[in-house]
Coordinates of C-alpha atoms and ligand atoms in Angstrom, one line a residue:
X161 CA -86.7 -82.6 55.1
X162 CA -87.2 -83.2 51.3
X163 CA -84.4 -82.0 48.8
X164 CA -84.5 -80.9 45.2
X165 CA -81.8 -80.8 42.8
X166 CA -82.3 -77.9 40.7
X167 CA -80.7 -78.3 37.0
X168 CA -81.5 -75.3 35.0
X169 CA -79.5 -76.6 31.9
X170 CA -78.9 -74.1 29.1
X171 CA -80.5 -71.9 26.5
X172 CA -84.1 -70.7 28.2
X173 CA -83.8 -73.4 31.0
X174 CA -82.1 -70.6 33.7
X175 CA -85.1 -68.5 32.6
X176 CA -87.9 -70.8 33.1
X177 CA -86.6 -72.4 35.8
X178 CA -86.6 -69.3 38.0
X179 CA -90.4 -68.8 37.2
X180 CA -90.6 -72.6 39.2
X181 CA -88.8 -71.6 41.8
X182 CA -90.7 -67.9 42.5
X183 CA -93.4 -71.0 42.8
X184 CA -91.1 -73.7 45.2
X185 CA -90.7 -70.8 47.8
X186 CA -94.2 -69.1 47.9
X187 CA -95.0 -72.5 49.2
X188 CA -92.4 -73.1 51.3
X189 CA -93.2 -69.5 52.7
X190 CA -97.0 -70.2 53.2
X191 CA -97.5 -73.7 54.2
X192 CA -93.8 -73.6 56.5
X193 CA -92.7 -76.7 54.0
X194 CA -89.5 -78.7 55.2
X195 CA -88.2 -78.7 51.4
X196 CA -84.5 -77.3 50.4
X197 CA -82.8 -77.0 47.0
X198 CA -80.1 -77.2 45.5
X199 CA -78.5 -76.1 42.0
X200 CA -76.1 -78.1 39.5
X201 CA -74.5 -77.3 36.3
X202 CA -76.1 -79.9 33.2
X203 CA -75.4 -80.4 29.7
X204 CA -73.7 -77.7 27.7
X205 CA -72.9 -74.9 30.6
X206 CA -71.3 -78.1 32.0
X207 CA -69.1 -79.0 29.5
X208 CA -67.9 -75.6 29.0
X209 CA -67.1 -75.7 32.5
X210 CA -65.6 -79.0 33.5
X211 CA -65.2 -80.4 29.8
X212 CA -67.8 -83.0 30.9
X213 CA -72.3 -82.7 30.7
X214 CA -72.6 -84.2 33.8
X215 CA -70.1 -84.5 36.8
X216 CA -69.9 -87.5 39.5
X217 CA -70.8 -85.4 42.2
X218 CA -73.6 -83.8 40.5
X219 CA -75.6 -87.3 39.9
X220 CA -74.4 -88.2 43.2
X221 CA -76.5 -84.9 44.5
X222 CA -79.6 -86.0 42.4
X223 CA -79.3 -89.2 43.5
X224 CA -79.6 -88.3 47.0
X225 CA -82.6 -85.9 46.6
X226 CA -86.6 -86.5 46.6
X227 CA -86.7 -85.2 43.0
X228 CA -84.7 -83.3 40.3
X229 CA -86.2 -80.4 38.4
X230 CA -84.6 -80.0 34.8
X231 CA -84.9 -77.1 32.5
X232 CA -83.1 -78.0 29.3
X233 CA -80.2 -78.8 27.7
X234 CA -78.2 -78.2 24.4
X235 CA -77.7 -75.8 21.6
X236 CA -75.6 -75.2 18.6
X237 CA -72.8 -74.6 20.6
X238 CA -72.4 -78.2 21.5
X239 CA -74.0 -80.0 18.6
X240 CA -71.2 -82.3 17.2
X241 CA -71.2 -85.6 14.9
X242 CA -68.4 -86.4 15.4
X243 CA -67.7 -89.4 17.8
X244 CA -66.3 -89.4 21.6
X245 CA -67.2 -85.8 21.9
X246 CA -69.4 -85.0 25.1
X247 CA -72.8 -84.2 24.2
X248 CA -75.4 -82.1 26.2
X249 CA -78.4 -85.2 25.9
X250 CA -75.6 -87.2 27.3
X251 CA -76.1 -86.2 31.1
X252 CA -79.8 -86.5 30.8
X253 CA -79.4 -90.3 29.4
X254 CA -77.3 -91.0 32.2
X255 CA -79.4 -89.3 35.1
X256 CA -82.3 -91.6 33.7
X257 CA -80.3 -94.8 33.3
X258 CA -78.6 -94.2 37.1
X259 CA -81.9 -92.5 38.8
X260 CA -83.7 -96.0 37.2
X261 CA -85.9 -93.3 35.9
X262 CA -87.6 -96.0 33.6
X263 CA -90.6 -94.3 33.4
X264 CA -91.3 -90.9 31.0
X265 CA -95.1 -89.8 31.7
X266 CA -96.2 -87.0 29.6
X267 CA -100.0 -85.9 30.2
X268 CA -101.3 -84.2 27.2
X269 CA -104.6 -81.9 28.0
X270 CA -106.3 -79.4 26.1
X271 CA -106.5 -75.8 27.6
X272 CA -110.4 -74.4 26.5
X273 CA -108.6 -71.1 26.2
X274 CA -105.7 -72.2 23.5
X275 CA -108.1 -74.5 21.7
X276 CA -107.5 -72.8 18.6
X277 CA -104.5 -72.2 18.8
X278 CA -103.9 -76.3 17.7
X279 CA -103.0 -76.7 13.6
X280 CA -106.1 -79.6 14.3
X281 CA -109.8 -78.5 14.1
X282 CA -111.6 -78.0 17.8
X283 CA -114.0 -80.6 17.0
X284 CA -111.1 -83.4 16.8
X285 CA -109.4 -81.9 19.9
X286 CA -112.0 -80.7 22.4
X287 CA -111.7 -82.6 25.4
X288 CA -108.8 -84.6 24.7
X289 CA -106.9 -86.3 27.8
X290 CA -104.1 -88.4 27.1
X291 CA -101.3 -89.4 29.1
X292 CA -98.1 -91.3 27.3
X293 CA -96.2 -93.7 29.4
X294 CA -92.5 -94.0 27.5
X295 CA -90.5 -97.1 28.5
X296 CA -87.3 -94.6 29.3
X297 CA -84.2 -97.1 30.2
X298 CA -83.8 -99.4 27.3
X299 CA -84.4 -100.1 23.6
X300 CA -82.6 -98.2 21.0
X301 CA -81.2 -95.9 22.8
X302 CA -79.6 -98.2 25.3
X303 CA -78.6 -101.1 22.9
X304 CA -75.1 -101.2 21.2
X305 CA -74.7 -99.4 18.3
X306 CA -71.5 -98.9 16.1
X307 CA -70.3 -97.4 12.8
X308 CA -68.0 -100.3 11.4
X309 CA -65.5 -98.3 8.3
X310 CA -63.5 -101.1 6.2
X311 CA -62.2 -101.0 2.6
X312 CA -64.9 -102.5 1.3
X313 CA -68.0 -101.0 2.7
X314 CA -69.2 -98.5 6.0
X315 CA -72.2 -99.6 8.1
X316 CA -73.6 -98.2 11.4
X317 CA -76.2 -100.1 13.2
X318 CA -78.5 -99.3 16.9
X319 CA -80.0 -102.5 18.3
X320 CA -83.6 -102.7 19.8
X321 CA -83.0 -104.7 22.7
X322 CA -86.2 -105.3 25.8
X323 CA -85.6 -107.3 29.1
X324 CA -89.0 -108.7 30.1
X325 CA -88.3 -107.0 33.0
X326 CA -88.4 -103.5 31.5
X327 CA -91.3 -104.5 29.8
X328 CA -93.0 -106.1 33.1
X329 CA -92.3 -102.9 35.3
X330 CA -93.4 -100.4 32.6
X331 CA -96.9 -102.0 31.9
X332 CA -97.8 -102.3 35.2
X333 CA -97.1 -98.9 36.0
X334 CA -99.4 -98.4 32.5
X335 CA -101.9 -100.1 34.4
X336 CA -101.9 -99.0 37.4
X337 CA -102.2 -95.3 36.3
X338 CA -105.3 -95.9 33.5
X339 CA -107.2 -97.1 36.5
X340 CA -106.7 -93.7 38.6
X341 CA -108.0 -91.8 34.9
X342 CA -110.7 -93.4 32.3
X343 CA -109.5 -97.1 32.2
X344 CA -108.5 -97.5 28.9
X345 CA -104.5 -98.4 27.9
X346 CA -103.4 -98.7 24.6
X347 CA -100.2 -100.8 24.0
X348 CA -98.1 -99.5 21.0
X349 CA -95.9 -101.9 19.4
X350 CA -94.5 -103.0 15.6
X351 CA -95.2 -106.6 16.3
X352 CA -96.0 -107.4 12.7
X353 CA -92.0 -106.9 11.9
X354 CA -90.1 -106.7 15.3
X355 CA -89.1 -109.9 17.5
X356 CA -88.4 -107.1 20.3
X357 CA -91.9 -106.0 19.9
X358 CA -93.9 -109.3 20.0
X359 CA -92.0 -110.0 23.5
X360 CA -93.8 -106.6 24.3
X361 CA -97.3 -107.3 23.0
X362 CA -97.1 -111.1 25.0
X363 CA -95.9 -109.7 28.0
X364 CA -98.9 -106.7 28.1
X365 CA -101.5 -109.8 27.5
X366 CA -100.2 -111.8 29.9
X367 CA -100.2 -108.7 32.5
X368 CA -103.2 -107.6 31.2
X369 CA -104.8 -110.6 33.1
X370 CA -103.9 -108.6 36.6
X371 CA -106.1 -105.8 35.3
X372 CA -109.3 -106.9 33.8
X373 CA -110.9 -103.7 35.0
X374 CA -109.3 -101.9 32.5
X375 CA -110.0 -102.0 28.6
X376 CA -106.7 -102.7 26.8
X377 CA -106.2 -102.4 22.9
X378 CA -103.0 -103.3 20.7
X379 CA -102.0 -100.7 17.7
X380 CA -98.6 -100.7 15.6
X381 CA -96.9 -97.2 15.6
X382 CA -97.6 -96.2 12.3
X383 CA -101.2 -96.7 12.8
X384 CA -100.8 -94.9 15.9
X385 CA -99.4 -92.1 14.3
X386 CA -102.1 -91.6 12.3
X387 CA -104.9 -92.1 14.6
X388 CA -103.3 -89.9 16.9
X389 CA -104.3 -86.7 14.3
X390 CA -107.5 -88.7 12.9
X391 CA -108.9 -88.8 16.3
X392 CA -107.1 -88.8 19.3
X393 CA -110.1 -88.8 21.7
X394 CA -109.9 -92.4 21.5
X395 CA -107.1 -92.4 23.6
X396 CA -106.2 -92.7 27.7
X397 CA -103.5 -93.9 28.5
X398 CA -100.4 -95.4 25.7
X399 CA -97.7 -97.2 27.1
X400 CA -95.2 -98.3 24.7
X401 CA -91.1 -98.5 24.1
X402 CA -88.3 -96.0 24.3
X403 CA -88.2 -95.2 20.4
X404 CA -91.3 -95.3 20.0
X405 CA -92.3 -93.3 23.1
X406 CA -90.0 -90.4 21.9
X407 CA -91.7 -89.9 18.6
X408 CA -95.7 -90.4 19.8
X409 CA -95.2 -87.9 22.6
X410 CA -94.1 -85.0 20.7
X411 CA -97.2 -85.6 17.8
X412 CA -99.4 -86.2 20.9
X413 CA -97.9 -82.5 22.3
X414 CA -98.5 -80.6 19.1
X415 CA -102.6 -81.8 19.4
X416 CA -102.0 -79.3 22.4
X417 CA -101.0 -76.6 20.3
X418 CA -98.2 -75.7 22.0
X419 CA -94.9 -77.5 23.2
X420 CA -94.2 -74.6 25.8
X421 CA -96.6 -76.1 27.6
X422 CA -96.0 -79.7 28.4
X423 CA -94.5 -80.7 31.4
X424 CA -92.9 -84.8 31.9
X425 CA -92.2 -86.6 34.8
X426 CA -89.5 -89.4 34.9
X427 CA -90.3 -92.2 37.9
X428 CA -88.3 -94.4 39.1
X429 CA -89.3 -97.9 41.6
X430 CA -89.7 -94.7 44.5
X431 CA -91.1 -92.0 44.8
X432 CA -87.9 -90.4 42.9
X433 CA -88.1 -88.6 39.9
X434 CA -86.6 -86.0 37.5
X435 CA -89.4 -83.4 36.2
X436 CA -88.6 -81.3 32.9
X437 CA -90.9 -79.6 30.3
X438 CA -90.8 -81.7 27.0
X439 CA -89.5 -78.6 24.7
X440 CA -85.5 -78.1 24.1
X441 CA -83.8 -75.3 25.2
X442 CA -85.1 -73.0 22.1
X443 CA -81.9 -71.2 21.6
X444 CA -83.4 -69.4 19.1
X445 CA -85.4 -67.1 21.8
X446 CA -83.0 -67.2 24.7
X447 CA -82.6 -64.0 26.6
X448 CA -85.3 -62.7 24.7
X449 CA -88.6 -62.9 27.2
X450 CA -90.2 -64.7 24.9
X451 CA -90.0 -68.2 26.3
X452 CA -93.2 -69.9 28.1
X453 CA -92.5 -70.8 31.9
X454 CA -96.2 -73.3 31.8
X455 CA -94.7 -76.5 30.7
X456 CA -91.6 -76.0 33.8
X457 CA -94.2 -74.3 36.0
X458 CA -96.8 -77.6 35.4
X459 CA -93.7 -79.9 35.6
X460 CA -93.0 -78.5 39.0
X461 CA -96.5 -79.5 39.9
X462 CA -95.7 -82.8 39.0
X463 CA -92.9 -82.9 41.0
X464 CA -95.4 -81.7 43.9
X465 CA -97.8 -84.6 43.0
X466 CA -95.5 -87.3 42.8
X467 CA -92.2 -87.3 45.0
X468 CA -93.5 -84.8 47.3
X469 CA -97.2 -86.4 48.1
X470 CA -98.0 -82.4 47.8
X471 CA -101.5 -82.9 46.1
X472 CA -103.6 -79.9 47.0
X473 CA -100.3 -77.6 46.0
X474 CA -99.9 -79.3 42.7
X475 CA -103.6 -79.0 42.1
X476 CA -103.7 -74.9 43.0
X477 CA -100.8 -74.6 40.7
X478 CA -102.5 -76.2 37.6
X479 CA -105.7 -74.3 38.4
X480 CA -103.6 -71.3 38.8
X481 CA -102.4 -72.0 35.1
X482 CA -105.7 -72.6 33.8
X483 CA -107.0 -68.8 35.1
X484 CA -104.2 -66.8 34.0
X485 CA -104.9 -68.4 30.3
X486 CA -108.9 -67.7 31.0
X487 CA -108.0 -64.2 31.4
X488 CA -106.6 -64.0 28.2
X489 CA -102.3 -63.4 29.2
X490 CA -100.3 -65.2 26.1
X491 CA -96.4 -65.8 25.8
X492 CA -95.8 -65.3 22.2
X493 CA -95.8 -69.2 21.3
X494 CA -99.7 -69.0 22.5
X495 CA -101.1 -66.0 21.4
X496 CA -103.9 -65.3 19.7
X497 CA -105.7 -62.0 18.3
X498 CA -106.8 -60.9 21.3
X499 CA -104.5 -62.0 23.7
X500 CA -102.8 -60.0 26.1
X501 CA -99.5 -60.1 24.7
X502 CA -96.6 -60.7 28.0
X503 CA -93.3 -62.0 28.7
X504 CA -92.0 -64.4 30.9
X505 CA -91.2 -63.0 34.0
X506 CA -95.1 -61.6 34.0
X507 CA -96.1 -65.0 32.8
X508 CA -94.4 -66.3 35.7
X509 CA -95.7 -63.8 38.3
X510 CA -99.3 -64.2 37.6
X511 CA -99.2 -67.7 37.9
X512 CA -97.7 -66.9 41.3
X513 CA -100.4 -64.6 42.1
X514 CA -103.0 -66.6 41.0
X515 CA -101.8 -69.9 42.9
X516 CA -101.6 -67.6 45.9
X517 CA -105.2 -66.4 45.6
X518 CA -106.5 -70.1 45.4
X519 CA -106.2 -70.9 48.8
Ligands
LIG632 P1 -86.9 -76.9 21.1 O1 -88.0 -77.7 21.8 O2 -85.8 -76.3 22.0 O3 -87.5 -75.8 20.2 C1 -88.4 -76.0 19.2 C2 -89.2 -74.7 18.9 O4 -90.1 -74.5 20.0 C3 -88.4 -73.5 18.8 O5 -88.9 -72.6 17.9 C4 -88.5 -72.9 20.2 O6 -88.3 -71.5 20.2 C5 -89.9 -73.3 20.6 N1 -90.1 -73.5 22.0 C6 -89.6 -74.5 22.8 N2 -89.9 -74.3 24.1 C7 -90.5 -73.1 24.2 C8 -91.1 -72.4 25.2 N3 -91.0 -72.8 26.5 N4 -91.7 -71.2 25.0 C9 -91.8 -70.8 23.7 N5 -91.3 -71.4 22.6 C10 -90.7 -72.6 22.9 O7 -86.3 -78.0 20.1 P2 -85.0 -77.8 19.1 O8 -85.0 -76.4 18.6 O9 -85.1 -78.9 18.2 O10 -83.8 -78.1 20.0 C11 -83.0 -77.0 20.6 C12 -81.9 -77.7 21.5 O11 -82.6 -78.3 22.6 C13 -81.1 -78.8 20.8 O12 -79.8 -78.6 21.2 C14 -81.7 -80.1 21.3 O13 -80.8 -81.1 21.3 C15 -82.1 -79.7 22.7 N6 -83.2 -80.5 23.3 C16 -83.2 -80.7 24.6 C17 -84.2 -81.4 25.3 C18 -84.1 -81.6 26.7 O14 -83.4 -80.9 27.4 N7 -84.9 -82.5 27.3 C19 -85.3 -81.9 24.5 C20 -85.3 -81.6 23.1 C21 -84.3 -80.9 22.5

């Protein structure tokens, strides 16, 4: 029996996350699949309930399932500065960093259909494919940090630090996926400047040696940045640090057009993995029908693909995807003249109906 913890989170999370599941139990329904879930309370709804994001048992429960799917967390409701107060993000750091979920992959492919509907011109974007491998457990956001106050002066300062075997364990994984896709990794680094970052670009080369199949470049980040809107067809697979990581993989998502459609998938040394879209909770449309289910329906597929070994499934739900946005339906964040304009319960069900008809 395989088990998935189901965190819906706050703002549209609940919403989307029950367009998922219409999707979990058709296929538990039609193939007769052993899998069972489970819900939890993350992030905001959490701290209004037990004063805490995340509780004991509740990472205890994701750590004994096959794979967690996340909706989102946060909001205005819980967005503090000041320090020691629980924070939302907190419970998702800590899933990662006690799951070992070092791993963030977040595949980035254009839709024909939504083409225009990218701020970049078709001809840059047509037939882009990239997937971004974010080193998820160290770096910045791991490091010690600290805001020092004296008499004479107030500093604060976050600390870039890289094991080499964070750095090992991520580029292999790099590797290993460019060679099921187009061959091609691109290593992003600031080894011009940062000692953290030259242990990075030495350790890809000397990897690199394991994997001479595949064609491997070295950029800096700000030159990424900007190749990234120049012309991101050069790219396959990018594999780089935490900080990094974060900031590439929502540019790379806007090349999509969207970020409601973007699903992630977190992996840890197993199978094991927590599966989220990459957008926030957009409290700005909760409760409103207006939120896109694709980037939580397509990180469920993930979830099929790579905990469950449930291939064919994962593949009929993309495809299902891909023909409801052929026909022409549109949440609001996707539409175009003449779209057919729907929320996203119907968003939801066609996908449902579609994945059904793709036996
Ligand atoms: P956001 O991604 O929630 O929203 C950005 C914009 O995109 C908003 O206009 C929103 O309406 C829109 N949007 C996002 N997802 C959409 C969807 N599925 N369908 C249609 N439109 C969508 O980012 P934000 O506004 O910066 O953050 C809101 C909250 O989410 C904050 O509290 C932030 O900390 C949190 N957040 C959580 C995660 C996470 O749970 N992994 C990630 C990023 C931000």
């Amino acid at each position: 029996m395989k088990k998935i913890m189901v965190l819906p989170g706050d703002g549209i999370g609940p919403e989307i996350v029950d367009e998922a599941l219409k999707i979990i139990d058709f296929f538990i329904e039609e193939s007769n699949l052993d899998i069972r879930y489970e819900f939890g309370d993350i992030g905001g709804i959490a701290i209004d309930k037990y004063g805490i994001p995340l509780k004991d048992e509740t990472l205890e429960m994701c750590k004994n399932s096959d794979a967690v799917l996340l909706g989102a967390v946060g909001g205005p409701k819980w967005e503090t500065t000041e320090p020691g107060k629980p924070r939302p993000e907190d419970a998702l750091l800590k899933v990662r960093k006690e799951m070992s979920l070092f791993a963030n992959l977040r595949p980035v492919r254009i839709y024909k259909p939504l083409i225009d509907s990218s701020t970049l011109k078709r001809e840059v974007i047509e037939g882009v494919d990239i997937l971004v491998v974010r080193e998820l457990t160290g770096g910045i956001y791991f490091g010690k940090r600290e805001r020092v106050v004296s008499n004479e002066d107030i500093f604060a300062y976050d600390t870039e630090l890289y094991h080499l075997y964070e750095i090992e364990r991520i580029v292999k994984l790099a590797f290993e996926t460019a060679r099921l896709r187009r061959k091609k990794v691109t290593s992003v680094d600031k080894a011009n400047i940062l000692e953290s970052s030259r242990l990075w670009r030495e350790t890809v080369m000397r990897i690199h040696k394991d994997y001479s199949d595949i064609e491997l470049n070295h950029m800096y980040v700000d030159n990424t940045s900007m190749q990234l809107i120049r012309n991101p067809k050069q790219f396959d697979v990018i594999v780089t640090s935490n900080l990094f990581g974060d900031i590439l993989s929502d540019e790379t998502a806007m090349i999509s057009g969207s970020i409601g459609l973007l699903p992630s998938a977190s992996l840890g040394e197993n199978n094991s993995g927590m599966y989220e879209p990459i957008h926030g909770s957009a409290p700005d449309i909760q409760g409103t029908g207006k939120a896109n289910p694709i980037a939580q329906i397509l990180s469920l597929a993930m979830l099929f693909r790579y905990s469950l070994g449930l291939k064919r499934e994962a593949g009929r739900i993309e495809a299902a995807v891909n023909q409801v946005l052929e026909k022409g339906y549109r949440t609001p964040d996707i539409n175009t003249e003449n779209g057919k304009l729907i929320n996203t319960k119907e968003m939801g069900n066609l996908i449902l109906e579609a994945a059904s008809d793709l036996k």
